[in-house]
Amino acid sequence: MSASAIPTIETEKVKESKLPAIDFNNIPFGRTFSDHMFICEYFDGKWQTAKIQPYQPLEMSPACNVFHYGQAIFEGMKAYYKADESGVVLFRPEKNWERLNKSAVRMSMPEIPKELFMNGLQQLIQLDRDFIPKSAGSSLYIRPFMIGTEPFIGVKTSDRYLFMIIIGPVGPYYGEAISVLVYDTYIRATKGGYGNAKAAGNYAGTLYPVELARKQGYKDVLWLDGEHKKYVNEVGTMNIFFVVDGVLITPETDGAILEGITRDSIIQIAKSLGIPVEERVIAIDEIVAAHDNGTLTEMFGTGTAAVVNPVNRFGYKGKDYLLDETKYTISARIKEQLVGIQKCTIEDTFGWVVEL
Ligand SMILES: *Cc1c(COP(=O)(O)O)cnc(C)c1O
């Protein structure tokens, strides 16, 4: 994938870089962006000439679809410096492209050609390469997204879109253990809905219940299924895993659960390490029982941002259940493998790592 293969990306460079103003020892997540952004417009039934231009505000009609009916989807991915600093790699970027297009189909949006996604990504990162942090745990966070931009307030599928990529450095993520609240009232998604699309609306609807959980002292919410409110789904930014009796278990994806790329990678790594894995329906009552009889030994969330994040407390029906994250061995082993592959200190036998 040579960056020069597609000449159709016009590039306009910044006059002055904001790089000198960035303190790489103190980067808050999601607030610092690089000098440039990738932008491509869709109208007349096709993607138009793509551009890489200085990072800047957008000018849009207040009537645009995205402001009213919320056609908005996104991806989250990372680029890493190899541990020996000999190069930059992306982790399974094709999976993000595939998932973005799955989300697009579900939200009635146009699909993005692979070359447009991959070349836009590679050229933008190449140009803003100096924004990729080198220290352990740090990386470049990449946010591709698409919005409906037709200036029309009638309810229908937009006929204009913007596909953009913005990128920015993110600091080390320490993966401090979190607590989660299990609601038997609010739900995130249900089968037949769009819980498995990476759509902005899935987040909008959960902000309020997550805020309520925070007020009760929990960091996040572990969502149950929408129909029965009995079966474990996911954390809403992360997929969820448990270790019960030495078996790694995670809910099977059923249309309501986002199919995390980290989730898939962890399942494959666990299998390669000989750890038994089950993807199946998991009742919250089963987890409570496993906690009470001592067979629940680990619980953790997985996602691009945190990679593997231990959970050391969950609340359900007015009761709290505690776990000791300092004793988590299986998740620690898996995380070590995954981070090692991403930073190229462990051989990538899966073919996941793509050189920039
Ligand atoms: C992005 C996301 C995840 C994690 O997916 P990864 O591909 O592992 O980053 C989990 N749940 C939801 C709802 C998400 O949006």
XYZ file of N, CA and C in Angstrom, residues 18 66 72 74 77 105 127 147 151 206 216 221 227 237 241 251 253 257 286 303 306:
63
model
N 1.402 23.134 14.837
C 1.155 23.328 16.272
C 1.973 22.361 17.122
N -27.569 15.453 9.940
C -26.904 14.960 11.149
C -27.389 15.675 12.412
N -24.915 9.430 11.693
C -23.520 9.658 12.101
C -22.925 8.350 12.590
N -18.908 6.194 13.227
C -17.487 6.474 13.408
C -16.691 5.200 13.636
N -9.400 3.809 16.088
C -8.250 2.936 15.857
C -6.973 3.655 16.280
N -24.148 0.712 6.142
C -25.317 0.017 5.579
C -26.493 0.092 6.554
N 1.792 12.386 6.731
C 2.009 13.835 6.761
C 2.187 14.341 8.203
N -20.898 11.695 8.349
C -22.150 12.352 8.763
C -22.999 12.693 7.536
N -28.858 19.565 3.443
C -29.567 20.610 4.176
C -31.081 20.528 3.953
N -27.112 6.667 25.955
C -26.592 6.081 27.183
C -25.927 7.118 28.099
N -23.720 7.532 41.513
C -23.780 6.472 42.540
C -22.415 5.855 42.789
N -21.256 1.593 33.012
C -22.427 0.714 33.099
C -22.143 -0.583 32.351
N -34.267 -7.023 25.866
C -35.557 -7.711 25.879
C -35.903 -8.263 27.263
N -18.627 1.086 25.801
C -17.419 1.580 25.138
C -16.438 0.408 25.011
N -15.532 -9.413 29.304
C -15.066 -10.795 29.456
C -15.067 -11.174 30.937
N -20.023 -12.638 26.085
C -21.311 -12.787 25.391
C -21.125 -12.975 23.893
N -22.025 -12.350 20.056
C -22.573 -11.145 19.437
C -23.919 -11.510 18.823
N -24.785 -6.178 20.365
C -23.436 -5.958 20.905
C -22.505 -5.507 19.782
N -25.853 -15.891 36.575
C -24.744 -16.854 36.541
C -23.460 -16.192 37.060
N -11.250 -2.838 24.527
C -11.519 -1.882 23.458
C -10.222 -1.231 23.021
N -8.627 1.416 25.768
C -8.048 0.888 27.007
C -7.317 -0.435 26.816
